[in-house]
Amino acid sequence: PDHADADAPVHPFNNGFSKKLENHIHAVALRFLYCNWCRPHGTLTKRNRGYKTTPAMAAGLTNQMWRVEHIVALVERREQKSK
């Protein structure tokens, strides 16, 4: 599938590894956001009669599958507030 890299574990030799704990925490948070809000899950999609469904949609937190641009906008808004 086109999301296979999202399921790959993060190892020290991957580009996604960070030696700084704070950066690692942020990277993990972004990955969780992507997997729960942007990435449709097969089992949830099957239960929803083929309509692509994310865990956030299944939980009733949103009615649409987010795009990465939504996450980028959230990060940018948070950065603006902290200035």
Short mmCIF file of N, CA and C in Angstrom, two decimals:
data_model
loop_
_atom_site.label_atom_id
_atom_site.label_comp_id
_atom_site.label_asym_id
_atom_site.label_seq_id
_atom_site.Cartn_x
_atom_site.Cartn_y
_atom_site.Cartn_z
N PRO A 1 0.82 -1.21 0.00
CA PRO A 1 0.00 0.00 0.00
C PRO A 1 0.86 1.26 0.00
N ASP A 2 0.24 2.38 -0.28
CA ASP A 2 0.99 3.63 -0.34
C ASP A 2 1.39 4.15 1.03
N HIS A 3 0.90 3.52 2.10
CA HIS A 3 1.22 3.96 3.46
C HIS A 3 2.15 2.99 4.16
N ALA A 4 2.83 2.11 3.43
CA ALA A 4 3.65 1.07 4.05
C ALA A 4 4.75 1.66 4.94
N ASP A 5 5.33 2.78 4.55
CA ASP A 5 6.41 3.37 5.34
C ASP A 5 5.92 3.86 6.69
N ALA A 6 4.65 4.18 6.84
CA ALA A 6 4.10 4.64 8.12
C ALA A 6 4.08 3.52 9.14
N ASP A 7 4.09 2.27 8.68
CA ASP A 7 4.05 1.14 9.59
C ASP A 7 5.43 0.62 9.95
N ALA A 8 6.47 1.15 9.32
CA ALA A 8 7.83 0.68 9.57
C ALA A 8 8.30 1.15 10.94
N PRO A 9 9.01 0.30 11.66
CA PRO A 9 9.53 0.73 12.97
C PRO A 9 10.61 1.79 12.80
N VAL A 10 10.77 2.62 13.82
CA VAL A 10 11.80 3.66 13.79
C VAL A 10 13.04 3.10 14.48
N HIS A 11 14.14 3.00 13.76
CA HIS A 11 15.40 2.49 14.28
C HIS A 11 16.43 3.62 14.24
N PRO A 12 17.51 3.48 15.01
CA PRO A 12 18.54 4.53 15.02
C PRO A 12 19.13 4.83 13.63
N PHE A 13 19.05 3.89 12.70
CA PHE A 13 19.63 4.11 11.38
C PHE A 13 18.64 4.69 10.39
N ASN A 14 17.39 4.85 10.80
CA ASN A 14 16.39 5.48 9.93
C ASN A 14 16.56 6.99 9.96
N ASN A 15 16.07 7.65 8.95
CA ASN A 15 16.12 9.11 8.93
C ASN A 15 15.26 9.71 10.03
N GLY A 16 14.25 8.98 10.52
CA GLY A 16 13.32 9.50 11.51
C GLY A 16 13.84 9.44 12.94
N PHE A 17 15.05 8.94 13.15
CA PHE A 17 15.58 8.80 14.50
C PHE A 17 16.23 10.10 14.95
N SER A 18 16.04 10.45 16.22
CA SER A 18 16.65 11.66 16.76
C SER A 18 17.34 11.33 18.07
N LYS A 19 18.51 11.89 18.28
CA LYS A 19 19.24 11.68 19.53
C LYS A 19 18.66 12.54 20.65
N LYS A 20 17.99 13.63 20.31
CA LYS A 20 17.40 14.50 21.33
C LYS A 20 16.01 13.98 21.67
N LEU A 21 15.77 13.75 22.95
CA LEU A 21 14.50 13.20 23.40
C LEU A 21 13.32 14.07 22.97
N GLU A 22 13.46 15.38 23.10
CA GLU A 22 12.36 16.28 22.74
C GLU A 22 11.98 16.13 21.27
N ASN A 23 12.98 16.05 20.39
CA ASN A 23 12.69 15.87 18.96
C ASN A 23 12.05 14.52 18.69
N HIS A 24 12.49 13.50 19.39
CA HIS A 24 11.90 12.17 19.23
C HIS A 24 10.43 12.18 19.67
N ILE A 25 10.14 12.84 20.77
CA ILE A 25 8.76 12.95 21.26
C ILE A 25 7.88 13.63 20.22
N HIS A 26 8.38 14.69 19.61
CA HIS A 26 7.62 15.39 18.57
C HIS A 26 7.40 14.51 17.35
N ALA A 27 8.42 13.77 16.96
CA ALA A 27 8.31 12.87 15.80
C ALA A 27 7.27 11.79 16.06
N VAL A 28 7.27 11.23 17.26
CA VAL A 28 6.29 10.19 17.60
C VAL A 28 4.88 10.79 17.61
N ALA A 29 4.74 11.99 18.14
CA ALA A 29 3.43 12.64 18.17
C ALA A 29 2.90 12.87 16.75
N LEU A 30 3.77 13.33 15.86
CA LEU A 30 3.35 13.53 14.47
C LEU A 30 2.95 12.23 13.81
N ARG A 31 3.68 11.17 14.11
CA ARG A 31 3.35 9.86 13.54
C ARG A 31 1.98 9.39 14.04
N PHE A 32 1.72 9.54 15.33
CA PHE A 32 0.41 9.16 15.87
C PHE A 32 -0.71 10.00 15.25
N LEU A 33 -0.47 11.29 15.10
CA LEU A 33 -1.47 12.14 14.44
C LEU A 33 -1.77 11.63 13.04
N TYR A 34 -0.72 11.35 12.28
CA TYR A 34 -0.90 10.87 10.91
C TYR A 34 -1.66 9.55 10.89
N CYS A 35 -1.24 8.60 11.72
CA CYS A 35 -1.85 7.26 11.70
C CYS A 35 -3.30 7.27 12.16
N ASN A 36 -3.66 8.18 13.04
CA ASN A 36 -5.03 8.20 13.57
C ASN A 36 -5.97 9.16 12.86
N TRP A 37 -5.43 10.18 12.21
CA TRP A 37 -6.29 11.19 11.58
C TRP A 37 -6.23 11.19 10.06
N CYS A 38 -5.08 10.76 9.48
CA CYS A 38 -4.89 10.84 8.02
C CYS A 38 -4.95 9.48 7.32
N ARG A 39 -4.52 8.45 7.98
CA ARG A 39 -4.35 7.15 7.33
C ARG A 39 -5.59 6.28 7.53
N PRO A 40 -6.26 5.91 6.44
CA PRO A 40 -7.42 5.01 6.59
C PRO A 40 -6.94 3.61 6.99
N HIS A 41 -7.72 2.95 7.83
CA HIS A 41 -7.38 1.60 8.28
C HIS A 41 -8.31 0.61 7.61
N GLY A 42 -7.72 -0.48 7.15
CA GLY A 42 -8.47 -1.48 6.39
C GLY A 42 -9.69 -2.03 7.10
N THR A 43 -9.54 -2.43 8.36
CA THR A 43 -10.66 -3.02 9.09
C THR A 43 -11.78 -2.01 9.28
N LEU A 44 -11.44 -0.78 9.60
CA LEU A 44 -12.46 0.26 9.78
C LEU A 44 -13.14 0.57 8.46
N THR A 45 -12.38 0.57 7.38
CA THR A 45 -12.93 0.84 6.05
C THR A 45 -13.90 -0.26 5.66
N LYS A 46 -13.54 -1.51 5.93
CA LYS A 46 -14.44 -2.63 5.61
C LYS A 46 -15.74 -2.53 6.40
N ARG A 47 -15.62 -2.18 7.68
CA ARG A 47 -16.83 -2.05 8.53
C ARG A 47 -17.73 -0.93 8.04
N ASN A 48 -17.15 0.05 7.39
CA ASN A 48 -17.90 1.22 6.92
C ASN A 48 -18.25 1.10 5.44
N ARG A 49 -18.45 -0.13 4.99
CA ARG A 49 -18.89 -0.43 3.62
C ARG A 49 -17.98 0.15 2.54
N GLY A 50 -16.67 0.10 2.77
CA GLY A 50 -15.71 0.55 1.77
C GLY A 50 -15.37 2.03 1.81
N TYR A 51 -16.04 2.80 2.67
CA TYR A 51 -15.73 4.22 2.80
C TYR A 51 -14.47 4.35 3.63
N LYS A 52 -13.41 4.95 3.08
CA LYS A 52 -12.14 5.06 3.79
C LYS A 52 -12.33 5.74 5.14
N THR A 53 -11.91 5.04 6.20
CA THR A 53 -12.18 5.49 7.56
C THR A 53 -10.90 5.46 8.40
N THR A 54 -10.64 6.54 9.10
CA THR A 54 -9.51 6.62 10.03
C THR A 54 -10.02 6.32 11.44
N PRO A 55 -9.12 5.98 12.38
CA PRO A 55 -9.56 5.78 13.76
C PRO A 55 -10.26 7.01 14.35
N ALA A 56 -9.80 8.20 14.00
CA ALA A 56 -10.44 9.42 14.51
C ALA A 56 -11.87 9.54 13.99
N MET A 57 -12.09 9.13 12.74
CA MET A 57 -13.45 9.14 12.19
C MET A 57 -14.32 8.10 12.89
N ALA A 58 -13.76 6.91 13.11
CA ALA A 58 -14.50 5.84 13.78
C ALA A 58 -14.89 6.23 15.20
N ALA A 59 -14.04 7.03 15.85
CA ALA A 59 -14.31 7.48 17.22
C ALA A 59 -15.27 8.67 17.26
N GLY A 60 -15.62 9.20 16.10
CA GLY A 60 -16.54 10.34 16.04
C GLY A 60 -15.86 11.67 16.30
N LEU A 61 -14.53 11.74 16.20
CA LEU A 61 -13.82 12.99 16.45
C LEU A 61 -13.80 13.91 15.23
N THR A 62 -14.00 13.35 14.04
CA THR A 62 -14.04 14.11 12.80
C THR A 62 -14.91 13.35 11.81
N ASN A 63 -15.40 14.05 10.81
CA ASN A 63 -16.22 13.37 9.80
C ASN A 63 -15.48 13.26 8.46
N GLN A 64 -14.20 13.61 8.45
CA GLN A 64 -13.43 13.52 7.21
C GLN A 64 -12.02 13.04 7.50
N MET A 65 -11.42 12.43 6.48
CA MET A 65 -10.04 12.01 6.59
C MET A 65 -9.16 13.25 6.41
N TRP A 66 -8.28 13.50 7.38
CA TRP A 66 -7.41 14.67 7.30
C TRP A 66 -6.31 14.44 6.28
N ARG A 67 -5.79 15.53 5.75
CA ARG A 67 -4.60 15.49 4.91
C ARG A 67 -3.42 16.00 5.74
N VAL A 68 -2.23 15.73 5.29
CA VAL A 68 -1.04 16.18 6.02
C VAL A 68 -1.07 17.70 6.18
N GLU A 69 -1.66 18.40 5.22
CA GLU A 69 -1.75 19.86 5.29
C GLU A 69 -2.51 20.30 6.54
N HIS A 70 -3.49 19.52 7.00
CA HIS A 70 -4.21 19.85 8.22
C HIS A 70 -3.26 19.83 9.42
N ILE A 71 -2.41 18.82 9.48
CA ILE A 71 -1.45 18.71 10.59
C ILE A 71 -0.44 19.85 10.53
N VAL A 72 0.03 20.17 9.33
CA VAL A 72 0.98 21.28 9.17
C VAL A 72 0.34 22.58 9.67
N ALA A 73 -0.92 22.81 9.34
CA ALA A 73 -1.62 24.01 9.79
C ALA A 73 -1.72 24.05 11.31
N LEU A 74 -1.98 22.90 11.94
CA LEU A 74 -2.04 22.85 13.41
C LEU A 74 -0.69 23.22 14.02
N VAL A 75 0.38 22.67 13.47
CA VAL A 75 1.72 22.96 13.98
C VAL A 75 2.03 24.45 13.81
N GLU A 76 1.71 25.00 12.65
CA GLU A 76 1.98 26.42 12.40
C GLU A 76 1.20 27.31 13.34
N ARG A 77 -0.08 26.97 13.60
CA ARG A 77 -0.88 27.76 14.53
C ARG A 77 -0.29 27.72 15.94
N ARG A 78 0.16 26.53 16.34
CA ARG A 78 0.75 26.40 17.69
C ARG A 78 2.04 27.22 17.79
N GLU A 79 2.84 27.23 16.73
CA GLU A 79 4.06 28.03 16.73
C GLU A 79 3.74 29.52 16.81
N GLN A 80 2.69 29.96 16.12
CA GLN A 80 2.31 31.36 16.16
C GLN A 80 1.89 31.78 17.57
N LYS A 81 1.15 30.88 18.26
CA LYS A 81 0.69 31.19 19.61
C LYS A 81 1.84 31.28 20.59
N SER A 82 2.90 30.50 20.36
CA SER A 82 4.01 30.49 21.32
C SER A 82 4.98 31.65 21.13
N LYS A 83 4.80 32.44 20.09
CA LYS A 83 5.69 33.60 19.85
C LYS A 83 5.29 34.80 20.65
#
